[in-house]
Tab-separated table of N, CA, C and O and ligand atoms in Angstrom:
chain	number	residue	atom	x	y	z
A	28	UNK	N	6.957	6.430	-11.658
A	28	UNK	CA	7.335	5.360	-10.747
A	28	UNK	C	6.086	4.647	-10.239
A	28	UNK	O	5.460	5.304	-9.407
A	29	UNK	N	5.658	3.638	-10.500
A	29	UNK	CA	4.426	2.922	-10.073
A	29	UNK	C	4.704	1.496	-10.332
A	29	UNK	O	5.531	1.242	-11.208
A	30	UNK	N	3.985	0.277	-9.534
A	30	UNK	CA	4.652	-1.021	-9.760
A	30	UNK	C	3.368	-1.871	-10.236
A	30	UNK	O	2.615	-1.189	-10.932
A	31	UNK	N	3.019	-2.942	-10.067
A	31	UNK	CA	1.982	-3.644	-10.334
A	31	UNK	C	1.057	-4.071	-9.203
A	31	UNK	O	0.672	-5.234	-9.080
A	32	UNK	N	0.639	-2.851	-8.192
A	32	UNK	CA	-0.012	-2.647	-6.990
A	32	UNK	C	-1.617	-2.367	-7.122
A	32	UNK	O	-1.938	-1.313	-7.671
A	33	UNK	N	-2.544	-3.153	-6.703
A	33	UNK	CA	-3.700	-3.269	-7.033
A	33	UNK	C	-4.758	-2.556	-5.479
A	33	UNK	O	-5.960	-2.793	-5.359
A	34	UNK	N	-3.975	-1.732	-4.506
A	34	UNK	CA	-4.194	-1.650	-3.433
A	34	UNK	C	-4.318	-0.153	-2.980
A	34	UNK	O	-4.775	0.303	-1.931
A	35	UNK	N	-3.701	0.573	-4.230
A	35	UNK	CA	-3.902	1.673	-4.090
A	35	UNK	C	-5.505	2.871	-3.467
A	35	UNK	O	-5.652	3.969	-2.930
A	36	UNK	N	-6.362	1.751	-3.988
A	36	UNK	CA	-8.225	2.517	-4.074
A	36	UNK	C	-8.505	2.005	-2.297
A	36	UNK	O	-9.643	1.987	-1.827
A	37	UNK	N	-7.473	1.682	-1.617
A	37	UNK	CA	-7.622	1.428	-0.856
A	37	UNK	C	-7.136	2.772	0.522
A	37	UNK	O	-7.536	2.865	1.683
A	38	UNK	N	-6.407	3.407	-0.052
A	38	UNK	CA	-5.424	4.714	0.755
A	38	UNK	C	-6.703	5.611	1.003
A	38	UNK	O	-7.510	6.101	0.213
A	39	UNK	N	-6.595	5.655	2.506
A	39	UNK	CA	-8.102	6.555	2.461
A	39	UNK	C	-7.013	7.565	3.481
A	39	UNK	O	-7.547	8.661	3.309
A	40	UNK	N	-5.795	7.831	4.443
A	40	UNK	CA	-5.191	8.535	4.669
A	40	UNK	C	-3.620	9.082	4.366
A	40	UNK	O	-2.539	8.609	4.718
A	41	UNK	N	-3.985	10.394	3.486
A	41	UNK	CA	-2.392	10.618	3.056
A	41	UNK	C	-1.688	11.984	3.687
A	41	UNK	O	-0.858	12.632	3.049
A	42	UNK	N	-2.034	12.262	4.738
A	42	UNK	CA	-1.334	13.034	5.689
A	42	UNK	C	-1.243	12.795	6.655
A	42	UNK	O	-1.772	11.709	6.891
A	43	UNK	N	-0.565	13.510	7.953
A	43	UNK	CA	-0.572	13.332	9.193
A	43	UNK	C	0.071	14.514	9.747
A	43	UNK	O	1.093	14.985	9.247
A	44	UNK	N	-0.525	15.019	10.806
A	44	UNK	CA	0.687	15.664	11.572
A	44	UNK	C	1.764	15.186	12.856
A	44	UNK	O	2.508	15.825	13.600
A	45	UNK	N	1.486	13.939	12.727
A	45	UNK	CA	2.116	13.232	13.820
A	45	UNK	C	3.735	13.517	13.814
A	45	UNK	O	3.839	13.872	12.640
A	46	UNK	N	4.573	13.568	14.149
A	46	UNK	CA	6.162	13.137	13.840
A	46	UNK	C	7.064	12.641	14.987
A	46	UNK	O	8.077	13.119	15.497
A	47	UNK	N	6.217	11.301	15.267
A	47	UNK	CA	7.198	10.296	15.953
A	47	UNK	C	6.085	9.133	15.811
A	47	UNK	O	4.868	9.053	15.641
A	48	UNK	N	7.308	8.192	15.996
A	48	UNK	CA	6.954	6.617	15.924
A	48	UNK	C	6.653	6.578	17.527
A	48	UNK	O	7.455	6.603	18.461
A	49	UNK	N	4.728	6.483	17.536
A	49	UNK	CA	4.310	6.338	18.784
A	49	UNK	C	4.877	4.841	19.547
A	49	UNK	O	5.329	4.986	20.683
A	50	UNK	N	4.869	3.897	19.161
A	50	UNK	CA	5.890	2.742	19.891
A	50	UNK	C	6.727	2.944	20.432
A	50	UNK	O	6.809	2.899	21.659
A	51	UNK	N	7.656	3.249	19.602
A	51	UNK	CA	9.159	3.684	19.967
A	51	UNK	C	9.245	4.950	21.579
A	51	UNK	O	9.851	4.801	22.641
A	52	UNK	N	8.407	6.045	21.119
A	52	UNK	CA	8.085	7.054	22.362
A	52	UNK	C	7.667	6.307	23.469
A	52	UNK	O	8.124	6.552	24.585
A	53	UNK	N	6.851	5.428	23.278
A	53	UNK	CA	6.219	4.581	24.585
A	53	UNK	C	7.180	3.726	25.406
A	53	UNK	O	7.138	3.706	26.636
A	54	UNK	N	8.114	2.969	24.624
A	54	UNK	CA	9.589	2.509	24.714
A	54	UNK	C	10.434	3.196	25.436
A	54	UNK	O	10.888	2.912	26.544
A	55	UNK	N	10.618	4.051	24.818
A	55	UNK	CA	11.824	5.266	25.010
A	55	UNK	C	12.899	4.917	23.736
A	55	UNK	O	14.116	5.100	23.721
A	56	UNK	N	12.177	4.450	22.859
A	56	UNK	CA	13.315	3.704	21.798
A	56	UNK	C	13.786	4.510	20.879
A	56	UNK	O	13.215	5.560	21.172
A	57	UNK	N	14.542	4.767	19.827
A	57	UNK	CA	14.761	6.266	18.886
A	57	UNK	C	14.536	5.271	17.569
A	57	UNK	O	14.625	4.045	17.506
A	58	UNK	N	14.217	6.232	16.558
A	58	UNK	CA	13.651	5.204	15.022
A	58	UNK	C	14.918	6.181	13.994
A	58	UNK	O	15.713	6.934	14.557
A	59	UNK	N	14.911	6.042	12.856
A	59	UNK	CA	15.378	6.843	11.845
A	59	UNK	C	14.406	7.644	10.811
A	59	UNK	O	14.509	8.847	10.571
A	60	UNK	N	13.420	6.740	10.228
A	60	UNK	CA	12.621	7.447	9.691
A	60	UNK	C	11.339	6.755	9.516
A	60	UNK	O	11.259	5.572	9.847
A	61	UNK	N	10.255	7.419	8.994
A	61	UNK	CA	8.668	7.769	9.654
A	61	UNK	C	8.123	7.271	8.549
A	61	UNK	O	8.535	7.894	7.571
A	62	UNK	N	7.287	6.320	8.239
A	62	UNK	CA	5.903	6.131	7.574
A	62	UNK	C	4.613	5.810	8.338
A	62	UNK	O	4.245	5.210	9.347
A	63	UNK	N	4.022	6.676	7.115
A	63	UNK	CA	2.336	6.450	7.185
A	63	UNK	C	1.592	5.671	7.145
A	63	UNK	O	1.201	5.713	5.979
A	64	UNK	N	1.067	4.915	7.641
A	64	UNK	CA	0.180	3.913	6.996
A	64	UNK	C	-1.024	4.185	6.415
A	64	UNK	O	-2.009	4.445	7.106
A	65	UNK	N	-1.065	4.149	5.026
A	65	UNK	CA	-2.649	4.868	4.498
A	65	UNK	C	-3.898	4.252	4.708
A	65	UNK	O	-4.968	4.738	4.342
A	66	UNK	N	-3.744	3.041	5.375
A	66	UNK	CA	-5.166	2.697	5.725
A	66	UNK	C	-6.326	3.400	6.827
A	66	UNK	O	-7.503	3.758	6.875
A	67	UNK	N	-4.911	3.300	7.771
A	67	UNK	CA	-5.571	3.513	9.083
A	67	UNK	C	-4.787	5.110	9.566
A	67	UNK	O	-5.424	6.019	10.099
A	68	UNK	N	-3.921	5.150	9.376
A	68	UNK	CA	-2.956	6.547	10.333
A	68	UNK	C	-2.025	6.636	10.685
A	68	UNK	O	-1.244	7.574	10.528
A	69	UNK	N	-1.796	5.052	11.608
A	69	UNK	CA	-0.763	4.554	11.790
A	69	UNK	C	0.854	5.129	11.310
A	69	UNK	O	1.409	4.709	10.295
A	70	UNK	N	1.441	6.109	12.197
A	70	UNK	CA	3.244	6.324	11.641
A	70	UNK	C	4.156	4.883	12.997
A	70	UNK	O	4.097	4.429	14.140
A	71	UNK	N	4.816	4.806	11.807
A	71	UNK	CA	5.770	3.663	12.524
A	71	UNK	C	6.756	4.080	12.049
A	71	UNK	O	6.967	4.934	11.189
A	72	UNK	N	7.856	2.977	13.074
A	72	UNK	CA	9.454	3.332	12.039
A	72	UNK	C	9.807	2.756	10.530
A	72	UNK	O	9.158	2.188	9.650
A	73	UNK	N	10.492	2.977	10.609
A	73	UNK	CA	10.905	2.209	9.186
A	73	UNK	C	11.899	1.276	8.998
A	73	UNK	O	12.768	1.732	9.742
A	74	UNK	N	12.442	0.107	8.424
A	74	UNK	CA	13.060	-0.848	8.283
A	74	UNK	C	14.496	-0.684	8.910
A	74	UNK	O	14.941	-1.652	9.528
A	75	UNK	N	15.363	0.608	8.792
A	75	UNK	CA	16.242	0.697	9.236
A	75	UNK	C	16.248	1.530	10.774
A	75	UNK	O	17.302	2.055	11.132
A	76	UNK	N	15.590	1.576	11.243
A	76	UNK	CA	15.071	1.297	12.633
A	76	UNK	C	15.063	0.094	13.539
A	76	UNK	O	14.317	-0.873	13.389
A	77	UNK	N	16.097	0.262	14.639
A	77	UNK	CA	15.993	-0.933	15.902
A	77	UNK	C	14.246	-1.563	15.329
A	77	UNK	O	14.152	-2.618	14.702
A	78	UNK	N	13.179	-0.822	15.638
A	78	UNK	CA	12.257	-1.910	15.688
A	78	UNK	C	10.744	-1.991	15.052
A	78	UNK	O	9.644	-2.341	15.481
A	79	UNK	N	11.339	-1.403	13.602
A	79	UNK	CA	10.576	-1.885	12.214
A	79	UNK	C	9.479	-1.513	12.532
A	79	UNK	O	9.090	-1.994	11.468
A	80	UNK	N	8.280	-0.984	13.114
A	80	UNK	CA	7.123	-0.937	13.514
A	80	UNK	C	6.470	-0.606	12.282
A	80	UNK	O	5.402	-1.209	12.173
A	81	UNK	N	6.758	0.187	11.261
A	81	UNK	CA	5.371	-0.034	10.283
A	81	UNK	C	5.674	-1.679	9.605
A	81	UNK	O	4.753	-2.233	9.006
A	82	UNK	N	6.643	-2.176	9.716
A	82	UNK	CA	6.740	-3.262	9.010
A	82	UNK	C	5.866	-3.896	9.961
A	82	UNK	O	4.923	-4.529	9.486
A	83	UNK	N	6.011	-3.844	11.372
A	83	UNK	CA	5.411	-4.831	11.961
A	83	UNK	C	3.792	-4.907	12.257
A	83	UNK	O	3.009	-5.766	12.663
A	84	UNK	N	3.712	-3.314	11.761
A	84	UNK	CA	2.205	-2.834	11.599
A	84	UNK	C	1.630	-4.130	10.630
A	84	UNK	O	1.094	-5.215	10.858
A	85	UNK	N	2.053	-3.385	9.440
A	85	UNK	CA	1.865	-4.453	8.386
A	85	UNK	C	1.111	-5.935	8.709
A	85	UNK	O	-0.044	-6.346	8.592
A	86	UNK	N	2.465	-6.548	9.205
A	86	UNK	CA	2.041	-8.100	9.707
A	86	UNK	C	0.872	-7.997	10.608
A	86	UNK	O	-0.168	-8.489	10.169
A	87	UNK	N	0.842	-7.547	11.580
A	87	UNK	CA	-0.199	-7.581	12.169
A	87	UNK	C	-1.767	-7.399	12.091
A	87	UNK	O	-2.683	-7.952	12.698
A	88	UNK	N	-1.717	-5.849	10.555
A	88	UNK	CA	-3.069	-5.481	10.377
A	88	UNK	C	-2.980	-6.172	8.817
A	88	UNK	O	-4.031	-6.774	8.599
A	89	UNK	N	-2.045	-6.257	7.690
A	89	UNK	CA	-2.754	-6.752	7.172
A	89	UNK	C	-2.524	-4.838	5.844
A	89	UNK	O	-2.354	-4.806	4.625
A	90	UNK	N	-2.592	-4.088	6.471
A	90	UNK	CA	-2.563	-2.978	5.902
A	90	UNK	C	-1.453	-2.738	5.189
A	90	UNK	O	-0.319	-2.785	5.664
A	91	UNK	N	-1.814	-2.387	3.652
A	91	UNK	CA	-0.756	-3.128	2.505
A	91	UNK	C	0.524	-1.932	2.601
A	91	UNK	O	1.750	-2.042	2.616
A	92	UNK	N	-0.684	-0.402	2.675
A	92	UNK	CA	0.932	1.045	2.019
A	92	UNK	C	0.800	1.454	3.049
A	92	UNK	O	-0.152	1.458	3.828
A	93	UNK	N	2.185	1.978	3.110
A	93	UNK	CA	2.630	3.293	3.704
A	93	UNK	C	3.477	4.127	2.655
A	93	UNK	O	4.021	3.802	1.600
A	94	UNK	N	3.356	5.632	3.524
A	94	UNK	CA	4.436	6.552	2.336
A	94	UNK	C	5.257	7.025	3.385
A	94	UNK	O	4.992	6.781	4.563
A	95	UNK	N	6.183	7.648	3.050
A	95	UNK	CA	7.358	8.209	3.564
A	95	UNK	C	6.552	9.779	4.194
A	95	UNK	O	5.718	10.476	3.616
A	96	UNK	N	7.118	9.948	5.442
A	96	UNK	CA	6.485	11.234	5.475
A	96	UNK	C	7.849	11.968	6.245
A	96	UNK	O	7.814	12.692	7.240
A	97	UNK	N	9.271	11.464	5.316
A	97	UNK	CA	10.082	12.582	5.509
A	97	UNK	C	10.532	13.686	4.757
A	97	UNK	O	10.664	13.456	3.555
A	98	UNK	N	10.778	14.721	5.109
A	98	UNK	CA	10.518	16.212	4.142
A	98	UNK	C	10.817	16.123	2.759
A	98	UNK	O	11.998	15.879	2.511
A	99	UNK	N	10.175	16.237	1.951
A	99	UNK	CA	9.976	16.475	0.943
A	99	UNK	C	10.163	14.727	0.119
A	99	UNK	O	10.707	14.558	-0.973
A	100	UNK	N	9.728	13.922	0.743
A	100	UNK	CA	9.060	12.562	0.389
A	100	UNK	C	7.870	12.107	0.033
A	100	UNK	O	7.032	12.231	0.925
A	101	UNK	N	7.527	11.671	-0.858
A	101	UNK	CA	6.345	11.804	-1.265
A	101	UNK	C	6.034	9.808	-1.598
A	101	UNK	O	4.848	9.582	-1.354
A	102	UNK	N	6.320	9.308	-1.771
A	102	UNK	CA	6.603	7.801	-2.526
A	102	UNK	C	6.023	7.114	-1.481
A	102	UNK	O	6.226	7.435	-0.310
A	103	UNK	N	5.074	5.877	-1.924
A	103	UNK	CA	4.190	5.038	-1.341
A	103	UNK	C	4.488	3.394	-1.978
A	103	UNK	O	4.470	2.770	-3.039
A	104	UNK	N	4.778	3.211	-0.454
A	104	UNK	CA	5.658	1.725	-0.966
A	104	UNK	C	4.476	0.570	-0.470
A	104	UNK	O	4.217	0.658	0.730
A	105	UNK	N	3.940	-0.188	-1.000
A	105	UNK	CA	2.859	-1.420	-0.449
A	105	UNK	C	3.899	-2.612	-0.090
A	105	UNK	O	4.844	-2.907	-0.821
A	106	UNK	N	3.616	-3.214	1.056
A	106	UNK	CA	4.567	-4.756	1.456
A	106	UNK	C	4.058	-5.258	0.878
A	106	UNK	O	4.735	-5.517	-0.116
A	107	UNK	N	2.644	-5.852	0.797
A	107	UNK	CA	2.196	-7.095	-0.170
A	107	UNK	C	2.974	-7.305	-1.703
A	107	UNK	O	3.434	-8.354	-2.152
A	108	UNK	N	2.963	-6.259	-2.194
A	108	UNK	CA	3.396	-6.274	-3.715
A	108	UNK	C	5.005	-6.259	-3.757
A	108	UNK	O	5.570	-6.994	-4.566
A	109	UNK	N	5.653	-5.542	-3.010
A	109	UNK	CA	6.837	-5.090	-2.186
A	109	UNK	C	7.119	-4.471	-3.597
A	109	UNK	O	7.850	-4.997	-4.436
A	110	UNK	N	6.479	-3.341	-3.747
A	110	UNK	CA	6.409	-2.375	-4.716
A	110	UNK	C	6.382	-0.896	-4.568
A	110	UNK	O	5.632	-0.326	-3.776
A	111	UNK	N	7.277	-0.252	-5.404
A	111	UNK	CA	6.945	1.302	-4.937
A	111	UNK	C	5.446	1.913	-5.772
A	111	UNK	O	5.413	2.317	-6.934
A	112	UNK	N	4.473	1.852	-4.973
A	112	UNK	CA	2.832	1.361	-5.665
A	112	UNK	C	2.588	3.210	-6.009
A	112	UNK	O	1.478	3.615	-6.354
A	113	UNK	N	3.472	3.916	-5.892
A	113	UNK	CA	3.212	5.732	-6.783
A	113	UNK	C	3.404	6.643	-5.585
A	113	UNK	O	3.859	6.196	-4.532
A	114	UNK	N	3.142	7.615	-5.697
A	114	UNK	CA	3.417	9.046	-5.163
A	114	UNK	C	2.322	9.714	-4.467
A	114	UNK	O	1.243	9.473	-5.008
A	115	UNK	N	2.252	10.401	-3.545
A	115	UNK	CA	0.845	11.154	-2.844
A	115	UNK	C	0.988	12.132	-3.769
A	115	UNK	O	2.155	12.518	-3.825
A	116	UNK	N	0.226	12.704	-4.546
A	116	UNK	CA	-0.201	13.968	-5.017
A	116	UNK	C	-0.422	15.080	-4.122
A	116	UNK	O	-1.156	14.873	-3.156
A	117	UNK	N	0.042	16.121	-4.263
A	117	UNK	CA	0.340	17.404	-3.357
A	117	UNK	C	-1.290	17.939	-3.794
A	117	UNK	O	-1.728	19.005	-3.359
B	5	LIG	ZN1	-0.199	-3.459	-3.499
B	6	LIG	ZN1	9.061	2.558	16.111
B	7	LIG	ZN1	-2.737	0.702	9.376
């Protein structure tokens, strides 16, 4: 599974132990599910979430992937390309 994503040499973080969308906590808001942002660290919600925060990460920084960091998810999706840009290697 890999798309035509040129942004990959760019992922300098592919873990976290975080598990909440710090926005949302600051809010009091609830999310559904959690990505990473591999640039910076950044976990936000995710699209089907009241309030999109890695999407909105995105817009704001510019920072192309995030991966899924729900259990046993592994898949790294870039907005720029709006591509599933490959997999974190265990
Ligand atoms: Zn890309
Ligand atoms: Zn959020
Ligand atoms: Zn970021």
């Amino acid at each position: 599974m890999s798309g035509n994503c040129t942004h990959l040499y760019q992922a300098r973080v592919l873990q976290t132990d975080k598990t909440y969308c710090e926005d949302c906590m600051k809010r009091g808001d609830s999310w559904v599910h959690l990505r990473l942002c591999l640039t910076c660290g950044y976990v936000g919600c995710c699209d089907s979430s009241p309030n999109r925060h890695a999407s909105g990460h995105y817009l704001a920084t510019g920072h192309p992937l995030v991966r899924s960091i729900e259990p046993g998810e592994n898949w790294i999706w870039c907005y720029r390309d709006e591509v599933m840009a490959g997999v974190v290697q265990a």
